[in-house]
Coordinates of N, CA, C and O in Angstrom, one line a residue:
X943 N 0.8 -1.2 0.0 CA 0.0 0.0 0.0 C 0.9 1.2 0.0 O 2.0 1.1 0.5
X944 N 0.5 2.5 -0.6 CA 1.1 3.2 -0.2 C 0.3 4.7 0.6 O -0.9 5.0 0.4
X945 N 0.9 5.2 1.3 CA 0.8 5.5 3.0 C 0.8 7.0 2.6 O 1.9 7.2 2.2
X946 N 0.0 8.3 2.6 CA 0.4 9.3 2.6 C 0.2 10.0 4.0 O -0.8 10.3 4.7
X947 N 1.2 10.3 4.1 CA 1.2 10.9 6.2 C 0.4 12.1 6.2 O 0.7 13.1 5.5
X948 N -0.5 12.1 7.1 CA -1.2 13.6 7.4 C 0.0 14.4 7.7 O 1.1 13.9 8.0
X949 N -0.1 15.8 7.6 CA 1.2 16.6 8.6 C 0.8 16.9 9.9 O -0.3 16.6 10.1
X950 N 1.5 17.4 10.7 CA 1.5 17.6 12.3 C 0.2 18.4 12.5 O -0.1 19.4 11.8
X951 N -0.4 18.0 13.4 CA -1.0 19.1 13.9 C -0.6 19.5 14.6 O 0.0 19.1 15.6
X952 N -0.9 20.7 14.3 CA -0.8 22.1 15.6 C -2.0 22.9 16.2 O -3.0 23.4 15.8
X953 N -1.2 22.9 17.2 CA -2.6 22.8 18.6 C -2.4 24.9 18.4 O -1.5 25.7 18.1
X954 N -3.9 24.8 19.0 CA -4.6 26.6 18.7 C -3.7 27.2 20.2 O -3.9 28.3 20.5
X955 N -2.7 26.4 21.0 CA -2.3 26.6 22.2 C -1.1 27.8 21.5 O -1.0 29.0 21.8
X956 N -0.4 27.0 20.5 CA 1.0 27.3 20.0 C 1.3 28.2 18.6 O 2.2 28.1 17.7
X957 N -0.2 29.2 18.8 CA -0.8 29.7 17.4 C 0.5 31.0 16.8 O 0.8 31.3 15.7
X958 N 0.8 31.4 17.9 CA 2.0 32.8 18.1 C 3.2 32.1 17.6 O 3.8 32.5 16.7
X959 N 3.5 30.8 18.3 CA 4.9 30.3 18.5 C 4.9 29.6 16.7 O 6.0 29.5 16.3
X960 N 3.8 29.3 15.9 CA 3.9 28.6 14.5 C 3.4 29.3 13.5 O 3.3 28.9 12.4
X961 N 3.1 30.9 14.3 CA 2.6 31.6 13.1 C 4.0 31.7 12.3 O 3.5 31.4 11.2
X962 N 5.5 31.9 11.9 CA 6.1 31.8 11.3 C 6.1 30.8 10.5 O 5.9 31.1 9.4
X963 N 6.3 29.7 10.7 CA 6.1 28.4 10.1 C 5.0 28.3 9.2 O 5.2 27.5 8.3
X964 N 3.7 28.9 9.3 CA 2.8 28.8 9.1 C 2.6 29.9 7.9 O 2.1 29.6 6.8
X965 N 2.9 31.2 8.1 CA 3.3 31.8 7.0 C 4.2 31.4 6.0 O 4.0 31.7 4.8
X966 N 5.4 30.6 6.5 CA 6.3 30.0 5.3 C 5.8 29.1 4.4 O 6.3 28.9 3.2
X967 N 4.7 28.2 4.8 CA 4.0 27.2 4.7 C 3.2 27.9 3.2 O 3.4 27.8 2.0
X968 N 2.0 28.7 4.2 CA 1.4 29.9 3.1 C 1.8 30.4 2.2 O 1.1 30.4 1.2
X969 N 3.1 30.8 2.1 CA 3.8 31.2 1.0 C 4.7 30.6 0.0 O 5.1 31.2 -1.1
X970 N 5.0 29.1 0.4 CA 5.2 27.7 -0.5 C 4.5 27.5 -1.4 O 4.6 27.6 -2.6
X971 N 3.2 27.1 -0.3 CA 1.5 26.5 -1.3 C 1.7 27.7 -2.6 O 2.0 27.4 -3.8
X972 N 1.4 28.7 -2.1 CA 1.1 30.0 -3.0 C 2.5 29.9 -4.4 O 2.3 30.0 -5.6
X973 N 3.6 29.5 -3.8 CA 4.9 30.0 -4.9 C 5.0 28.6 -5.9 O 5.7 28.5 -7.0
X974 N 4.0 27.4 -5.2 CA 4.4 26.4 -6.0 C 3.0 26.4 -6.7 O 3.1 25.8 -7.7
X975 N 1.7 26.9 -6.4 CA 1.1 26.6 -6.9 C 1.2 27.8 -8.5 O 0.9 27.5 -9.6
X976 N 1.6 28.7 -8.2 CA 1.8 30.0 -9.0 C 2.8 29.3 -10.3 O 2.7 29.7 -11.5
X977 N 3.5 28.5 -9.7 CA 4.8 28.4 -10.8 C 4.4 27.3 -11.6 O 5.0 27.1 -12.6
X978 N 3.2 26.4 -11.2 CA 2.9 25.4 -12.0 C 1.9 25.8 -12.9 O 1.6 25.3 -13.9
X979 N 1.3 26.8 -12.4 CA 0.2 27.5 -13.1 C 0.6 28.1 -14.0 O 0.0 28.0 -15.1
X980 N 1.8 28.9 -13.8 CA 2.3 29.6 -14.7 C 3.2 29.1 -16.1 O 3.4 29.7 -17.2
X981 N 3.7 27.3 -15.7 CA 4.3 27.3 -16.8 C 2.8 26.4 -17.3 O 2.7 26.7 -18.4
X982 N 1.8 25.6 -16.9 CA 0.7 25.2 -17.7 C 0.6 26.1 -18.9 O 0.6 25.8 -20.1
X983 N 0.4 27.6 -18.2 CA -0.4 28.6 -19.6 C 0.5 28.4 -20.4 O 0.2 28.0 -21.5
X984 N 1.7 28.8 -20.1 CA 2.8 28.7 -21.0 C 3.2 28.4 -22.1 O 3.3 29.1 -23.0
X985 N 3.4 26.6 -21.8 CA 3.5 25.9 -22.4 C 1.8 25.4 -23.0 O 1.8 24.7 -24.1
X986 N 0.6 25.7 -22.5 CA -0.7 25.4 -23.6 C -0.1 26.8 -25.1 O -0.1 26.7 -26.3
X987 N 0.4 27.7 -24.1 CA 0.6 28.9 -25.5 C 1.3 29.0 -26.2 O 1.0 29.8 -27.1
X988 N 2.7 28.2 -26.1 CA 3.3 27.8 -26.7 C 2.9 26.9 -27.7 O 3.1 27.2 -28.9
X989 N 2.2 25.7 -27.3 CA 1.6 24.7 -28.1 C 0.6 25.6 -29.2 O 0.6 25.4 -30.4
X990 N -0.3 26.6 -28.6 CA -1.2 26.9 -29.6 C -0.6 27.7 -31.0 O -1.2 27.8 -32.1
X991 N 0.9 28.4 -30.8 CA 1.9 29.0 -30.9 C 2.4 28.6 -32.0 O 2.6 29.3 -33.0
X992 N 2.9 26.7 -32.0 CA 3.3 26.0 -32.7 C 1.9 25.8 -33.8 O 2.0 26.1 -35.0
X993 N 0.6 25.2 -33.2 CA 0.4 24.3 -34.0 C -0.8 25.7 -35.0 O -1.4 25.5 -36.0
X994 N -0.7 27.2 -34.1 CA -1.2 28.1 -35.1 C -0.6 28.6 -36.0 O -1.3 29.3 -36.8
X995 N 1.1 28.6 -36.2 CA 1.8 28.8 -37.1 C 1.7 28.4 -38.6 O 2.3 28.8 -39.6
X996 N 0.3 27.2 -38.4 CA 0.3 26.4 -39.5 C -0.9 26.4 -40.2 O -1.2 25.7 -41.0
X997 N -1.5 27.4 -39.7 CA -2.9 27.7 -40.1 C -2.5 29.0 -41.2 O -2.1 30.1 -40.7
X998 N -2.5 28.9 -42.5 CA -2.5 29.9 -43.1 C -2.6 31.6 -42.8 O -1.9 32.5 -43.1
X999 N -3.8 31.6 -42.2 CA -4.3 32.5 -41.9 C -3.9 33.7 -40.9 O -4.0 34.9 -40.9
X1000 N -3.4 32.3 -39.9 CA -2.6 33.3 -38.6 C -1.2 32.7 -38.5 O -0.6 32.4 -37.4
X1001 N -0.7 32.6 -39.8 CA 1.0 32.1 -40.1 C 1.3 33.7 -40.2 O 2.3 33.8 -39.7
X1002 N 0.8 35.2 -40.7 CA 1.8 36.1 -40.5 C 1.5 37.1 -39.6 O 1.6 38.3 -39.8
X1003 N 1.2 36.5 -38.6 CA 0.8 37.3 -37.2 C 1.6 36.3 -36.3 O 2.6 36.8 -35.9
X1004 N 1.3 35.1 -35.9 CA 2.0 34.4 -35.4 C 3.4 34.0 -35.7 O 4.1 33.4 -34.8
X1005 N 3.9 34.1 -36.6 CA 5.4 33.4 -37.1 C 6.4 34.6 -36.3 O 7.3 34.2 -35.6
X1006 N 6.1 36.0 -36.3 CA 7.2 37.0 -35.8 C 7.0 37.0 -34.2 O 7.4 38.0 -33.7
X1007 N 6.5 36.2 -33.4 CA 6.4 36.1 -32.1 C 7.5 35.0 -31.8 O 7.2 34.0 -32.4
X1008 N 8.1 35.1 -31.3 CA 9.6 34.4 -30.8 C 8.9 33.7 -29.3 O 8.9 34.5 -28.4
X1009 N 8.5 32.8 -29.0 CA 8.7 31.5 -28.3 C 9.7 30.6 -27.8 O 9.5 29.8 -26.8
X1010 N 10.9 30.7 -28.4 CA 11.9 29.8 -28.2 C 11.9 29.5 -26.5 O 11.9 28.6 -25.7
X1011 N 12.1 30.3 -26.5 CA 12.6 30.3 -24.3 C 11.2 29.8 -23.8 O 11.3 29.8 -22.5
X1012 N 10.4 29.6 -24.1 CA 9.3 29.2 -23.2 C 9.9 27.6 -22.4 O 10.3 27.5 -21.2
X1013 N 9.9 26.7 -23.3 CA 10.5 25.2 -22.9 C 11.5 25.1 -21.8 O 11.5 24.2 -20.9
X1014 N 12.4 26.4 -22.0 CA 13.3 26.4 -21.2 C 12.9 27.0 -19.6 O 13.5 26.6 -18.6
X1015 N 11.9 27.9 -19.5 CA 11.3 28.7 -18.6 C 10.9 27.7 -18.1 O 11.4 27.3 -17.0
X1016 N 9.8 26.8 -18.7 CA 8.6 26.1 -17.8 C 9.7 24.5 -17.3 O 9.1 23.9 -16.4
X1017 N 10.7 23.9 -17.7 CA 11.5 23.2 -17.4 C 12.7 23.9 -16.0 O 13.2 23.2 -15.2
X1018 N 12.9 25.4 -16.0 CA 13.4 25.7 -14.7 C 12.0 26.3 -13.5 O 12.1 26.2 -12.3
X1019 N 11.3 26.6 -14.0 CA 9.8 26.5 -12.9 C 9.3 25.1 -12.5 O 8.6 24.8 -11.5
X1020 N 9.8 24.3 -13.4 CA 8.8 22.4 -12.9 C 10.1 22.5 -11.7 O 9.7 22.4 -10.5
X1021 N 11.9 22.6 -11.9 CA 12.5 22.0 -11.1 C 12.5 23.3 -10.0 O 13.5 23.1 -9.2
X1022 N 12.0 24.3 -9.8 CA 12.1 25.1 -8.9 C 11.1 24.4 -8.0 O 11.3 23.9 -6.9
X1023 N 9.7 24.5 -8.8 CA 8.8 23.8 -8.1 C 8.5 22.6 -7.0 O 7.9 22.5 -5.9
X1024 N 9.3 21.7 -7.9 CA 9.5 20.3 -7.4 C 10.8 20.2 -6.1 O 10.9 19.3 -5.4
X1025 N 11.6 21.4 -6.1 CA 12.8 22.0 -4.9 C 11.4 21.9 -3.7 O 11.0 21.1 -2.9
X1026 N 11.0 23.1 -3.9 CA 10.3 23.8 -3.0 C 8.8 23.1 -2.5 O 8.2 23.4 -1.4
X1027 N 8.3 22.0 -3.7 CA 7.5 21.3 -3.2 C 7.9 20.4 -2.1 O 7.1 20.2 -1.2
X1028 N 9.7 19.4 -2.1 CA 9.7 18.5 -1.7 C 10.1 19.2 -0.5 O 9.5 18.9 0.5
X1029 N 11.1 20.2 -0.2 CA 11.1 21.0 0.7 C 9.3 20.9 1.8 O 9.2 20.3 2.9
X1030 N 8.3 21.5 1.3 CA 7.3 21.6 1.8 C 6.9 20.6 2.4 O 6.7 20.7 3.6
X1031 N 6.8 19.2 1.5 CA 6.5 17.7 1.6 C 7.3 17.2 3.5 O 6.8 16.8 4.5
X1032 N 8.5 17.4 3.1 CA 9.0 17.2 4.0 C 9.1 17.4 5.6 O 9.2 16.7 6.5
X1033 N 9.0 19.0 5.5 CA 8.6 19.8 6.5 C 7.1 19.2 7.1 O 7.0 18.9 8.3
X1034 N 6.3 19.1 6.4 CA 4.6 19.4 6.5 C 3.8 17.6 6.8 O 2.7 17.3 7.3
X1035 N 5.0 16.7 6.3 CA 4.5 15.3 6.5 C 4.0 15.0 5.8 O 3.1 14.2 6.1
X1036 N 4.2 15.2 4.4 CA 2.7 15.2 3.3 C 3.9 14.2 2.0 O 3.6 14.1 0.8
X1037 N 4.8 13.7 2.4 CA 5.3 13.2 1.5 C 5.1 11.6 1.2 O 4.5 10.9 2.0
X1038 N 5.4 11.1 0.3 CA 4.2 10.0 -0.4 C 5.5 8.9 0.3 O 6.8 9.0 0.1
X1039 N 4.6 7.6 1.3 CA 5.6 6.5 1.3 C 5.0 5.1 1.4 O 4.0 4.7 1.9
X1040 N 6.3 4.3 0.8 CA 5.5 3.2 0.6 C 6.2 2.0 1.7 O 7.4 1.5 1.8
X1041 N 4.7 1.8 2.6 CA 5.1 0.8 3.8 C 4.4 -0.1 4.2 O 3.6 -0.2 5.1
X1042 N 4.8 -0.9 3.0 CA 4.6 -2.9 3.0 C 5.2 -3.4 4.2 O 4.8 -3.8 5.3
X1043 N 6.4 -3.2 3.6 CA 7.5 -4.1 4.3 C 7.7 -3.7 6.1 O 8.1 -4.5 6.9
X1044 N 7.4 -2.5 6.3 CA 7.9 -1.7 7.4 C 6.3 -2.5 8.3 O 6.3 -3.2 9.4
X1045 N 5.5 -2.2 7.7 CA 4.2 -2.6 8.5 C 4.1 -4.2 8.6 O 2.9 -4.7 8.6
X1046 N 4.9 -4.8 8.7 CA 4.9 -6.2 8.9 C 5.9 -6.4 9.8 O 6.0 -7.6 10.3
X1047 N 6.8 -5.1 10.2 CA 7.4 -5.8 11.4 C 6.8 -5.4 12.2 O 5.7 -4.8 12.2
X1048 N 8.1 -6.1 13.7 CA 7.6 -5.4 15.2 C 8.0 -4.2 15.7 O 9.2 -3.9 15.6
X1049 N 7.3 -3.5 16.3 CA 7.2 -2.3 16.7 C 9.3 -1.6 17.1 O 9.8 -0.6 16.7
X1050 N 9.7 -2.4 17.6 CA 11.3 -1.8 18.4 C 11.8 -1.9 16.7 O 12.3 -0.8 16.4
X1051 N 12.0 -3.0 15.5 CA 12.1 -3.3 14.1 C 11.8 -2.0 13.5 O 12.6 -1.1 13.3
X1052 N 10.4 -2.1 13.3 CA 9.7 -0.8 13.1 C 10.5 0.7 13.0 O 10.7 1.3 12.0
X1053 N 10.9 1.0 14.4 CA 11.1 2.0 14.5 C 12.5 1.8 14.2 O 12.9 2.7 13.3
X1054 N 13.5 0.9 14.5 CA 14.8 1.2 13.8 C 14.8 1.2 12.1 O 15.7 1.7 11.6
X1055 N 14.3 0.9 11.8 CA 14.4 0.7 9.9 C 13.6 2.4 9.8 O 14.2 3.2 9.2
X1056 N 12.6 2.9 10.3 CA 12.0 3.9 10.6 C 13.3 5.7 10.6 O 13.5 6.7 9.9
X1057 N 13.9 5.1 11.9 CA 14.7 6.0 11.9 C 16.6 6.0 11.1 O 17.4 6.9 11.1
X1058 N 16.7 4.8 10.5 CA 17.6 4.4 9.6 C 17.3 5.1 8.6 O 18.2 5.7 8.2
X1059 N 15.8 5.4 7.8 CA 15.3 5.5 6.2 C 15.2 7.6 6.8 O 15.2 8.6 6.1
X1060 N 15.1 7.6 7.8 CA 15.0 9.3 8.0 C 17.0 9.5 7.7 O 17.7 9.8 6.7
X1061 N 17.5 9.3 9.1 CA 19.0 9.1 8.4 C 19.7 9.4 7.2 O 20.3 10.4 6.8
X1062 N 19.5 8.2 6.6 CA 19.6 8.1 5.1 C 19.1 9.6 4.6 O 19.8 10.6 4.4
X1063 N 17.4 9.7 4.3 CA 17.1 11.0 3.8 C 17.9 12.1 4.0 O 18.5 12.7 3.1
X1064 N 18.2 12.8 5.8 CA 19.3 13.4 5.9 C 20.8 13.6 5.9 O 21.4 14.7 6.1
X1065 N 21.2 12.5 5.6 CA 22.3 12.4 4.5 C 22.0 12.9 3.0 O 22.5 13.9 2.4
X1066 N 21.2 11.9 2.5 CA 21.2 12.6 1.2 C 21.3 13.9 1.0 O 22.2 14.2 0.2
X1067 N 20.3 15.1 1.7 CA 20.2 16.1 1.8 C 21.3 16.9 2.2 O 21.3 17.9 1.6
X1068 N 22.3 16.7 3.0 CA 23.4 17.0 3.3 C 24.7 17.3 1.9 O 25.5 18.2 1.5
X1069 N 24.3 15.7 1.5 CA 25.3 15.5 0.5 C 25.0 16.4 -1.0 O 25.9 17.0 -1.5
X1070 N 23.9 16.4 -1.4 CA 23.7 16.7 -2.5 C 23.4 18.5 -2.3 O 23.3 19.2 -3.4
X1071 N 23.3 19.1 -1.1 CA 23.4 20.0 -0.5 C 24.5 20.9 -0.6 O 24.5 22.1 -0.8
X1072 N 25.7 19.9 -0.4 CA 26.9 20.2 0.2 C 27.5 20.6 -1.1 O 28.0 21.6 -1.5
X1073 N 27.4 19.5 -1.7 CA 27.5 19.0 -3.4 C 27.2 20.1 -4.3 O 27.9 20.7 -5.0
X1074 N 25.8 20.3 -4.1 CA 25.0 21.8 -4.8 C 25.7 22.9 -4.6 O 26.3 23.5 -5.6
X1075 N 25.8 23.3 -3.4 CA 26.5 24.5 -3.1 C 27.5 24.6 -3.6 O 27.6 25.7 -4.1
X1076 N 28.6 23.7 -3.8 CA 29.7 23.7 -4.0 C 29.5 24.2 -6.0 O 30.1 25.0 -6.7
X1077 N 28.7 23.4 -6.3 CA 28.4 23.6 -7.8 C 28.0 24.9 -8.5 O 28.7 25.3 -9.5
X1078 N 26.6 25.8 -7.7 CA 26.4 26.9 -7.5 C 27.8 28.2 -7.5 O 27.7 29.1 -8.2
X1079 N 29.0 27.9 -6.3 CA 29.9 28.9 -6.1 C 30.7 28.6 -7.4 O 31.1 29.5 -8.2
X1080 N 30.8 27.5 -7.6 CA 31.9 27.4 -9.2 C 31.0 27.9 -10.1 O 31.6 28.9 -10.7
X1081 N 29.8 27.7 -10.5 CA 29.4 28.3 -11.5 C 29.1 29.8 -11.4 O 28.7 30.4 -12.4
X1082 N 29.4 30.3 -10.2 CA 29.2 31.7 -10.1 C 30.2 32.8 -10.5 O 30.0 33.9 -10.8
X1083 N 31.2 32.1 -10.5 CA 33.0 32.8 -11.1 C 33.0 32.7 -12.6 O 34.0 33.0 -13.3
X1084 N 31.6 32.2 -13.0 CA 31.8 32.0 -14.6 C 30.8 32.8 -15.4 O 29.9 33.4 -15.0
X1085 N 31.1 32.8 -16.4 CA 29.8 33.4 -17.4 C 29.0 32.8 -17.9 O 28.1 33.3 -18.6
X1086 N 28.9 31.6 -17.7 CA 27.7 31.2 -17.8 C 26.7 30.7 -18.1 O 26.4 29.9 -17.2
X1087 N 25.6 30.9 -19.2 CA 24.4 31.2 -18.9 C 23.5 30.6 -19.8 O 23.9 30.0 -20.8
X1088 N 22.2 30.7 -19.4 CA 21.4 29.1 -20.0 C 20.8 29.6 -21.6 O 20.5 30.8 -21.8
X1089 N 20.9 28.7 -22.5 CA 20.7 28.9 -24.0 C 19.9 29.7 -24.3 O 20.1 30.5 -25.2
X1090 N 18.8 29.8 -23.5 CA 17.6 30.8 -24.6 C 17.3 31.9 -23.7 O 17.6 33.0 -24.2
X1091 N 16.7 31.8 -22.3 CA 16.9 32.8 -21.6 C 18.0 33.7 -21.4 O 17.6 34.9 -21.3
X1092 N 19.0 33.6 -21.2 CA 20.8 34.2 -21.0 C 20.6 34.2 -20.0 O 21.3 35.1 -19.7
X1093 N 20.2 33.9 -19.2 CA 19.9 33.7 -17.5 C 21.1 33.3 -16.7 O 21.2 32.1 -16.7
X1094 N 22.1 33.9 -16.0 CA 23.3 33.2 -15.5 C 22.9 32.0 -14.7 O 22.1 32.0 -13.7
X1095 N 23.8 30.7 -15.3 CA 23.4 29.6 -14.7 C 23.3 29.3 -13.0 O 22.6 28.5 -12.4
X1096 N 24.2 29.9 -12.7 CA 24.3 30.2 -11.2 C 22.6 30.4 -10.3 O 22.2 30.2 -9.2
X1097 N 22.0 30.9 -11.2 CA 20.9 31.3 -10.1 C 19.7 30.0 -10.4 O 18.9 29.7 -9.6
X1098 N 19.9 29.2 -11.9 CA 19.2 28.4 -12.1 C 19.2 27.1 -11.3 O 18.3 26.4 -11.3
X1099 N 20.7 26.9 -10.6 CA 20.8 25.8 -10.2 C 20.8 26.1 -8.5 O 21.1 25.2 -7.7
X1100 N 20.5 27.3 -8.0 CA 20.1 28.1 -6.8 C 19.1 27.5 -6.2 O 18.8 27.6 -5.0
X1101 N 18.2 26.6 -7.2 CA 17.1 26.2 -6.2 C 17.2 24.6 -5.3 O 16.3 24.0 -4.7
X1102 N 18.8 24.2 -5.5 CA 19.1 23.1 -4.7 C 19.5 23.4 -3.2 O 19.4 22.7 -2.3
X1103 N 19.9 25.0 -3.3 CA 20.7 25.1 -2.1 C 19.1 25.8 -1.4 O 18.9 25.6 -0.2
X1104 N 18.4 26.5 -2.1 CA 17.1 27.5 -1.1 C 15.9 25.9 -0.8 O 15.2 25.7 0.2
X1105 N 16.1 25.1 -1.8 CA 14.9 24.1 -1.6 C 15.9 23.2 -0.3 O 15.3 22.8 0.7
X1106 N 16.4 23.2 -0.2 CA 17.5 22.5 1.0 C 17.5 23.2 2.3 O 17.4 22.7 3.5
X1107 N 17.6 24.5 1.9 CA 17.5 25.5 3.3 C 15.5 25.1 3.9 O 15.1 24.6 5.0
X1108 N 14.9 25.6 3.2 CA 13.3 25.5 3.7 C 13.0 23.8 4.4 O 11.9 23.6 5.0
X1109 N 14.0 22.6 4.4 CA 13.2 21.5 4.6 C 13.8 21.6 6.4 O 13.3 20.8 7.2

């Protein structure tokens, strides 16, 4: 089966002490939901973009609108997104897990394979963290910059080290 965890509740006691949290939370939902929204239109407008280019009609209205960077936009919004969603996921308890195997042992089992598989996650996160960052500062000494946007690459690959910081 797979298991999707409620997130924590928080009690109306500790309303002052999580309103931070709770605003960052707010402004996640809002930044991921905005950025998937925003490359959907995108890329539907792009598509209509392509396939109205071929309609006689609106081939010399549409042909001088330049598109190219779209693909590239809505591919660094999916992986910003997916930073900041798993960031969220993590924090909030809402992340997707699958526990066959875990729910067939015994409870003391349980909990060590339990806190072994968190471990692990915070390693990972450490490492590819540590890794990122390091990738981010070298690419920052350089010029750079991504094919169609000219976007210095440095800021595109920024969302390893900010989706790292929020979990």
């Amino acid at each position: 089966t797979i298991n999707v965890k409620a997130g924590p509740q928080r009690s109306t006691e500790g309303r002052t002490k999580d309103m931070p949290l709770r605003i960052l939370d707010r402004l996640e939902e809002i930044l991921i939901a905005s950025l998937m929204a925003a490359a959907t239109l995108l890329i539907f407008a792009a598509v209509l973009h392509r396939y109205g280019t071929g309609v006689p009609l609106l081939y010399p209205i549409l042909f001088p609108i330049n598109l190219t960077w779209a693909q590239e936009l809505c591919i660094y919004m999916f992986v910003w997104m997916a930073k900041f969603g798993a960031a969220y996921g993590v924090r909030t308890g809402i992340h997707v897990g699958v526990d066959v195997l875990v729910n067939h042992l015994n409870p003391p089992s349980r909990r060590l394979v339990v806190l072994f598989s968190l471990f692990c996650g915070a390693l990972f996160t450490a490492v590819i963290g540590t890794m990122g960052g390091k990738f981010v500062i070298e690419l920052y000494s350089t010029d750079q910059v991504s094919p169609d946007l000219e976007l210095p690459r440095w800021i595109v690959f920024l969302c390893i080290q900010i989706g790292r910081a929020h979990v």
